[in-house]
Amino acid sequence: MPGLLTAIIFIPLAGFIPLALAWRSDRASKLVGIGVSIVDLAVSLVMLAGFKIGEPGFQMVEKINWLPTLGISYQLGVDGLSVLLVVLTALLMVVSLVASWHPIQTRVQEYIAAFLVLETGMLGVFLALDLFLFYVFFELMLIPMYLIIGIWGGPRRIYATIKFVLFTLAGSLLMLVGIVAVYLQSGEPGQRTLSYVELLQRRSLFPVEFQTLAFIAFALAFAIKLPMFPFHTWLPDAHVEAPTAGSIILAGILLKAGGYGFIRFALPLFPEGIRASIPFPIVGQVNLLAVVLALSVVAILYGAAVSTVQRDLKKLVAYSSVAHMGFVTLGAFVLNAQGMAGAVLQMVNHGLVTGALFLCVGIQYERTHRRLIADLGGLANRWPVYTGFFGLFVLASLGLPGLNGFVGEFLVLLGTLAHNVALGAIAAIGVILAAVYLLWMFQRVMYGPLREAYRALPDVNRAEVIALVPLAALTILLGVYPQPLLDIINPTLESIVKLATEPTVLSVVAR
Amino acid sequence: MNDLLAILPELAVTLTAAVVLVVDLAVKGPGRLRALSLVALAGLLVAGIAARPGVIVTPYTAFNGFVVVDEFTQFFRVLFIVLAFIAVLAAEEYSARRQLPYAELIATLLFSTLGAMTIALSGDLITLFVGLELMTIPVYVLAGMQRRNPFSNEAALKYFLLGAFSTAILLYGFAWLYGLTGSTELRGIAAGLASTGLTGPVLVALALVTVGLSFKAAVVPFHQWTPDAYDGAPTPVTAFMSVAPKAAAFAAILRLVGVALQPLQIDWTVAFAVLAALTMTLGNVVALAQPSVKRMLAYSSIAHTGYIAAGVAAAQAGPQAWAGVLFYAFAYGLMNIGAFAALMVLDTEGTRGAALDDLRGLARRAPWPALAFTVLLISLTGLPPTVGFWAKVFVFLPALDAGLGWLAVIMALNAALAAYYYLRVVVYMYMLDPEGAVPDLAPARLVGAAVGLTAIASIVLGIWTDPLYSWAVSAAAPILR
């Protein structure tokens, strides 16, 4: 179906028309937001149904000239890497808007508008096949999230949102310089391009030094977005201050834009750059690949260690994201099919599970208005349904076999062990630590003596159940039977691993 | 006859300014201001139509070489007409509120526009200089138009003294050029310099001309007049004077560097690159600390000068460098005039212009102007999908092509720095509630139209960028390197 991907990206923006008609009515605005996101989810499922499993390349490609003077085009396409992330985005949008039904009572219309713009940006990031187009959507995600945290967030929201924007922007502007440099390197004037598929065939024009610099420029942007240790410091602040739905989207999708960028662009386009060594003070030379792998393992252990000592529930989940994202970079950069498949599954599953965890924390906060673990306790007695959901997601997050969190981490560890046994062994400690901090947290929050003040608080309401059920169902389903996902992603990932490991033939140094 | 046809837009602007003064005498009563605005806007519209391609076959040399009409001229003509149009839109309600002499204000503004347009079509140093004077002298008057306001007087005096000083330096440089080559025509100078080569006296002339024009464009270290002049002048005037004279100064620089000084083949790269880096960094760093939005925008305009100068520095990359400069000048003009206009939705009578605290909660009190202002600020920051983003890209492109990777990186970091203070305005408008008294909203339908138009243009040109860019490319073609 031609135009399907364009439709998926721009249906949320088209939602501005009914949103404007819902003039200032909070209820109608929320209904419009949910309705539009459901329509978009349906269309993305149509795309998933039409997706041909087993083909590694891009499908449903659309191409229109955008800046013919420079040879830049509006180009979209979907492959095994992006198709799941698109559906995940559409799903989490529905979930977060449903979850906003009760908590958001001020400036509702603007809130829905911000989310709709955000959705367009996120979907565009995963579907764009032109680097400029990708960058446009990458930045389009920024301002709505800036407003979502800054307007509807907690007490320190302004500090948190400015930190979030400045961190992200510093990285992405350097990536813009990198993109322009890639454009200039892509051929003689008049034949230059930023089309991803074209660029893959022109990698021989990129000398090693160029690939190294370009990789660093791209990697910085993605490392900040993901976030990788030591660029993660914006994340806990942003998560703690963001409204629940903002946290769901931030953890579920926005971070994935970083992981997606690594796998889609940085690895296949600049494979020589990754293997290159750069001069570094004190140690002399460092290998970039080794640096990324080391930082990934550090992120896994550091994230877990810091999560263990968190007193704030939301901060704990935020730091656990740092650890989980460490698995993503680890799996992507061990450069084998298993590791990369694990990384992609980890992204999808982390999106579902951590989104759900933030939702649960938000539900609990709505009622108790407490986020400090020490202030909570004994809630399991009063909230049986909530306890069931929360427990399920906690177990999935710590990687219990049979639930979806296990599959990705397991594949990443297998891939890492194949690459380097010591590295895999250290990373495995992170899985154990996850069990420690998550179960300990669960015990302190849900069991023990119940506070008098919480005795009358109600269990989950209908809107919350509607938001939780699809996440819970997928958590179980994808844990028991992940094979369909692997069938979808594997052909594409095999080709990406091949691109990332084969040497790019270096002809002449172009400049 | 054809010569007159070649300067039809300029004639239209002149005539409009004259008609405005006559209408001021003829029409009395409550509709006077509106009548004046309509006359000015209609006149600018006519000038815009007269500036469309096809009226005259370009390139066309008129008046014995004093005037050159080519794509470059056309580009800047249209830019200046658009800027004047928006400035007139934004000025009426403000002038009524502050009882400024409105007819004089727009007539003076139109004369200044005429001067800027004259610079764009100059084929001769004399025309260039006359255009420069015709552009700046009215702006001195405009800056001081609020006679009883000491800050306005300060602005006018500072601008006048430093402007006159820099004009003298520039003129002295022109005299040296004439003395060395025996010609004031740009192509004649080029021919003369081709035979003399780069001698000591030529260097002196170059230095004087560069310093003179750097003053006009507010390149660091010749920028000191800018903040006080921009801050003290009445806001509609600030809006205009922060964009048109700057664009005109760069038009003059390109004409001189690209045509008259072309045979010298001097490598400007390092000198201009260092100046550009200093200019953008200083402008941004100082803008960070400004509690007044008007003053912040003034300093940030220095930073934008730096970005444009980076395009000039990248001259080695060929025509696309000039195209980047032209595109940036156009984009900057639109978004900056809109941003200053947005400040006029607040009635800040008796203060020095909107402070950050005055903007608290604006998004609830005036949702549409706040939204438009936000779009303009995002565009000034350089985020997609706005025209400001492409402006930055089109400067990155030649900068990297000319091997100025370090400059591109400094630009990128500066843009992140700028994001802090631009988006801080959004924080005040959207995320903070009013504390204490905030200024009343001014009646601002025309101002709103100006802000809205520039905001919509920022987005439309940010998505549908190719026409403007390919026009900038063809406009850059007549300027050789």
Coordinates of N, CA, C and O in Angstrom, one line a residue, chain A residues 23-24 66-70 72 106-107 110 132 135-137 139-140 142-143 146-147 149-151 157-158 161-162 165-166 169-170 173-174 176-178 180-181 183-184 192 511, chain B residues 320 363-364 367-368 378 381-385 389-390 393-394 396-397 400-401 408-409 412-413 415-416 419-420 423-424 426-427 429-432 462-466 469-470 473:
Chain A
W23 N -12.4 22.0 21.2 CA -12.0 23.3 21.8 C -12.1 23.3 23.3 O -13.2 23.5 23.8
R24 N -11.0 23.2 23.9 CA -10.9 23.5 25.4 C -11.6 22.5 26.2 O -11.8 22.8 27.4
W66 N 13.2 16.1 -1.9 CA 12.8 17.1 -0.9 C 13.6 18.4 -1.2 O 13.1 19.5 -1.3
L67 N 15.0 18.2 -1.2 CA 15.8 19.4 -1.6 C 16.6 19.0 -2.8 O 17.8 18.7 -2.7
P68 N 16.0 19.0 -4.0 CA 16.7 18.6 -5.2 C 18.0 19.3 -5.4 O 18.9 18.7 -5.9
T69 N 18.1 20.6 -5.0 CA 19.3 21.3 -5.2 C 20.5 20.6 -4.5 O 21.6 20.6 -5.0
L70 N 20.2 19.9 -3.4 CA 21.3 19.2 -2.7 C 21.2 17.7 -2.8 O 22.0 17.0 -2.3
I72 N 18.8 15.9 -1.5 CA 18.3 15.3 -0.3 C 16.8 14.9 -0.6 O 16.1 15.7 -1.2
T106 N -4.7 19.6 34.0 CA -4.4 21.0 33.6 C -3.9 21.1 32.2 O -3.1 20.2 31.8
R107 N -4.3 22.1 31.5 CA -3.9 22.4 30.1 C -3.8 21.1 29.3 O -2.8 20.7 28.7
E110 N -3.1 21.2 25.3 CA -1.7 21.4 25.0 C -0.9 20.1 25.2 O 0.0 19.7 24.5
F132 N 19.3 13.3 6.7 CA 18.7 14.6 7.1 C 17.3 14.5 7.7 O 17.0 15.1 8.7
Y135 N 17.5 13.2 11.0 CA 17.9 14.2 12.0 C 16.7 15.1 12.3 O 16.5 15.5 13.5
V136 N 15.9 15.5 11.3 CA 14.8 16.3 11.5 C 13.8 15.7 12.5 O 13.4 16.4 13.5
F137 N 13.5 14.4 12.4 CA 12.6 13.8 13.3 C 13.3 13.6 14.7 O 12.6 13.7 15.7
E139 N 15.3 15.6 16.2 CA 15.2 16.8 16.9 C 13.7 17.2 17.2 O 13.4 17.8 18.2
L140 N 12.8 16.7 16.3 CA 11.4 17.0 16.6 C 10.9 16.4 17.9 O 10.0 16.8 18.5
L142 N 12.4 16.5 20.6 CA 13.0 17.2 21.7 C 12.1 18.2 22.4 O 11.9 18.1 23.6
I143 N 11.5 19.1 21.5 CA 10.7 20.2 22.1 C 9.5 19.7 22.8 O 9.2 20.1 23.9
Y146 N 10.5 18.4 26.1 CA 10.9 19.5 26.9 C 9.6 20.1 27.6 O 9.7 20.4 28.8
L147 N 8.6 20.3 26.8 CA 7.4 20.9 27.4 C 6.7 19.9 28.3 O 6.2 20.3 29.4
I149 N 7.9 17.6 30.2 CA 8.5 17.5 31.5 C 8.4 18.9 32.2 O 8.1 19.0 33.4
G150 N 8.6 20.0 31.4 CA 8.6 21.3 32.0 C 7.3 21.8 32.5 O 7.2 22.6 33.4
I151 N 6.2 21.4 31.9 CA 4.9 21.9 32.2 C 4.2 21.0 33.2 O 3.6 21.5 34.2
R157 N 11.0 20.3 38.0 CA 10.9 20.0 36.5 C 11.7 20.9 35.6 O 12.2 20.4 34.6
I158 N 11.9 22.2 36.0 CA 12.5 23.1 35.1 C 14.0 22.8 35.0 O 14.6 22.7 33.9
T161 N 14.3 19.5 32.9 CA 14.0 19.6 31.5 C 15.1 20.3 30.7 O 15.4 20.0 29.6
I162 N 15.6 21.4 31.4 CA 16.7 22.1 30.7 C 17.9 21.2 30.6 O 18.6 21.2 29.5
V165 N 17.4 18.8 27.7 CA 17.5 19.4 26.4 C 18.9 19.7 26.1 O 19.4 19.4 25.0
L166 N 19.6 20.3 27.0 CA 21.0 20.7 26.7 C 21.9 19.5 26.5 O 22.7 19.6 25.5
L169 N 20.9 18.1 23.1 CA 21.2 19.0 21.9 C 22.7 19.1 21.7 O 23.1 19.1 20.5
A170 N 23.5 19.1 22.7 CA 24.9 19.2 22.5 C 25.4 18.0 21.7 O 26.2 18.2 20.8
L173 N 23.8 18.2 17.9 CA 24.3 19.2 17.0 C 25.6 18.8 16.5 O 26.0 19.0 15.3
L174 N 26.4 18.1 17.3 CA 27.7 17.5 16.8 C 27.4 16.5 15.7 O 28.1 16.4 14.7
L176 N 24.9 16.6 13.7 CA 24.6 17.3 12.5 C 25.8 17.7 11.7 O 25.9 17.5 10.5
V177 N 26.9 18.1 12.4 CA 28.1 18.4 11.8 C 28.6 17.1 11.1 O 29.1 17.1 9.9
G178 N 28.5 16.0 11.8 CA 28.9 14.7 11.2 C 28.1 14.4 10.0 O 28.6 13.9 9.0
V180 N 26.6 16.4 7.9 CA 27.0 17.3 6.8 C 28.3 16.8 6.2 O 28.5 16.8 5.0
A181 N 29.2 16.4 7.1 CA 30.5 15.9 6.7 C 30.3 14.6 5.8 O 31.0 14.5 4.8
Y183 N 27.7 13.9 4.1 CA 27.2 14.4 2.8 C 28.3 14.8 1.9 O 28.3 14.5 0.7
L184 N 29.2 15.6 2.4 CA 30.3 16.2 1.6 C 31.2 15.1 1.1 O 31.8 15.2 0.0
R192 N 26.1 14.1 -4.6 CA 26.1 13.8 -3.2 C 24.7 13.3 -2.8 O 23.7 13.7 -3.4
R511 N 39.8 13.3 -0.1 CA 40.1 14.7 0.2 C 41.5 14.9 0.8 O 41.8 14.2 1.7
Chain B
Q320 N 28.6 28.0 -3.0 CA 27.6 27.6 -1.9 C 27.9 28.3 -0.6 O 27.0 28.3 0.2
A363 N 1.9 32.1 28.1 CA 1.3 31.1 27.3 C -0.2 30.9 27.6 O -1.0 30.6 26.8
R364 N -0.6 31.3 28.9 CA -2.0 31.2 29.2 C -2.7 32.4 28.9 O -3.9 32.4 28.6
P367 N -2.1 32.7 24.3 CA -1.6 31.5 23.7 C -1.0 31.6 22.3 O 0.1 31.0 22.1
W368 N -1.7 32.3 21.5 CA -1.2 32.3 20.1 C 0.1 33.0 19.9 O 1.1 32.5 19.3
I378 N 12.6 28.7 18.6 CA 13.2 27.4 18.1 C 13.9 27.5 16.8 O 15.0 27.0 16.6
T381 N 17.2 29.1 17.6 CA 18.1 28.1 18.1 C 18.7 27.2 17.0 O 19.8 26.8 17.1
G382 N 17.9 27.0 16.0 CA 18.4 26.2 14.9 C 17.9 24.8 14.9 O 18.6 23.9 14.5
L383 N 16.7 24.5 15.4 CA 16.2 23.2 15.4 C 15.2 23.0 14.3 O 14.5 23.9 13.9
P384 N 15.2 21.8 13.7 CA 14.2 21.5 12.7 C 12.8 21.4 13.3 O 12.7 21.1 14.5
P385 N 11.7 21.5 12.6 CA 11.7 21.8 11.1 C 11.5 23.3 10.9 O 10.4 23.7 10.4
F389 N 17.1 26.1 11.2 CA 17.9 24.8 11.1 C 18.6 24.8 9.8 O 19.8 24.5 9.8
W390 N 17.9 25.0 8.7 CA 18.5 24.9 7.4 C 19.6 26.0 7.2 O 20.6 25.8 6.6
V393 N 22.6 24.6 8.6 CA 23.1 23.5 7.8 C 23.8 24.1 6.6 O 24.9 23.7 6.2
F394 N 23.2 25.2 6.0 CA 23.8 25.7 4.8 C 25.1 26.5 5.1 O 25.8 26.9 4.2
F396 N 27.1 25.2 7.7 CA 28.0 24.0 8.0 C 28.6 23.5 6.8 O 29.8 23.1 6.7
L397 N 27.7 23.4 5.7 CA 28.1 22.8 4.5 C 29.4 23.4 3.9 O 30.4 22.7 3.7
L400 N 32.6 23.1 6.3 CA 33.3 21.8 6.3 C 33.9 21.6 5.0 O 35.0 21.0 4.9
D401 N 33.3 22.0 3.9 CA 33.9 21.9 2.6 C 35.2 22.6 2.5 O 36.1 22.2 1.8
A408 N 33.0 24.6 12.4 CA 31.7 24.0 12.4 C 31.4 23.4 13.8 O 30.2 23.5 14.3
V409 N 32.4 22.8 14.4 CA 32.2 22.3 15.8 C 31.9 23.4 16.8 O 31.0 23.3 17.6
A412 N 28.4 24.4 16.3 CA 27.4 23.5 16.9 C 27.3 23.7 18.4 O 26.3 23.7 19.0
L413 N 28.5 23.8 19.1 CA 28.5 24.0 20.5 C 27.8 25.3 20.9 O 27.1 25.4 21.9
A415 N 25.5 26.7 19.2 CA 24.0 26.6 19.1 C 23.4 25.9 20.3 O 22.3 26.3 20.7
A416 N 24.2 25.0 20.9 CA 23.7 24.4 22.1 C 23.6 25.4 23.3 O 22.7 25.4 24.1
A419 N 20.7 27.5 22.8 CA 19.5 26.8 23.1 C 19.1 27.1 24.6 O 17.9 27.3 24.9
Y420 N 20.1 27.3 25.4 CA 19.8 27.5 26.8 C 19.1 28.8 27.0 O 18.0 28.8 27.6
L423 N 15.5 28.9 24.9 CA 14.5 28.0 25.5 C 14.1 28.4 26.9 O 13.1 28.1 27.4
R424 N 15.0 29.2 27.5 CA 14.7 29.7 28.9 C 13.5 30.6 28.7 O 12.6 30.7 29.7
V426 N 11.0 30.2 26.7 CA 9.9 29.2 26.7 C 9.6 28.8 28.1 O 8.4 28.6 28.5
V427 N 10.6 28.6 28.9 CA 10.3 28.2 30.3 C 9.4 29.2 31.0 O 8.4 28.9 31.6
M429 N 7.5 31.5 29.6 CA 6.2 31.6 29.0 C 5.3 30.5 29.4 O 4.1 30.6 29.6
Y430 N 5.8 29.3 29.4 CA 5.0 28.1 29.5 C 5.0 27.4 30.9 O 4.0 26.8 31.3
M431 N 6.1 27.5 31.6 CA 6.3 26.6 32.8 C 6.2 27.4 34.1 O 6.1 26.8 35.1
L432 N 6.2 28.7 34.1 CA 6.2 29.4 35.3 C 4.9 30.3 35.4 O 4.4 30.8 34.4
G462 N 11.0 26.0 6.5 CA 11.8 25.0 7.1 C 11.5 23.6 6.5 O 12.3 22.7 6.5
I463 N 10.2 23.5 5.9 CA 9.8 22.2 5.3 C 10.0 22.3 3.8 O 10.5 21.4 3.2
W464 N 9.6 23.4 3.3 CA 9.7 23.6 1.8 C 10.8 24.5 1.5 O 10.7 25.7 1.2
T465 N 12.0 24.0 1.7 CA 13.2 24.9 1.7 C 13.8 25.1 0.4 O 14.5 26.1 0.1
D466 N 13.6 24.1 -0.5 CA 14.3 24.2 -1.8 C 14.2 25.5 -2.6 O 15.2 26.0 -3.1
Y469 N 16.4 28.1 -1.1 CA 17.8 27.8 -1.2 C 18.3 27.9 -2.7 O 19.4 28.4 -3.0
S470 N 17.5 27.3 -3.6 CA 18.0 27.4 -5.0 C 18.1 28.8 -5.5 O 18.9 29.2 -6.3
V473 N 21.2 30.1 -4.2 CA 22.4 29.7 -5.0 C 22.5 30.5 -6.3 O 23.6 30.9 -6.6

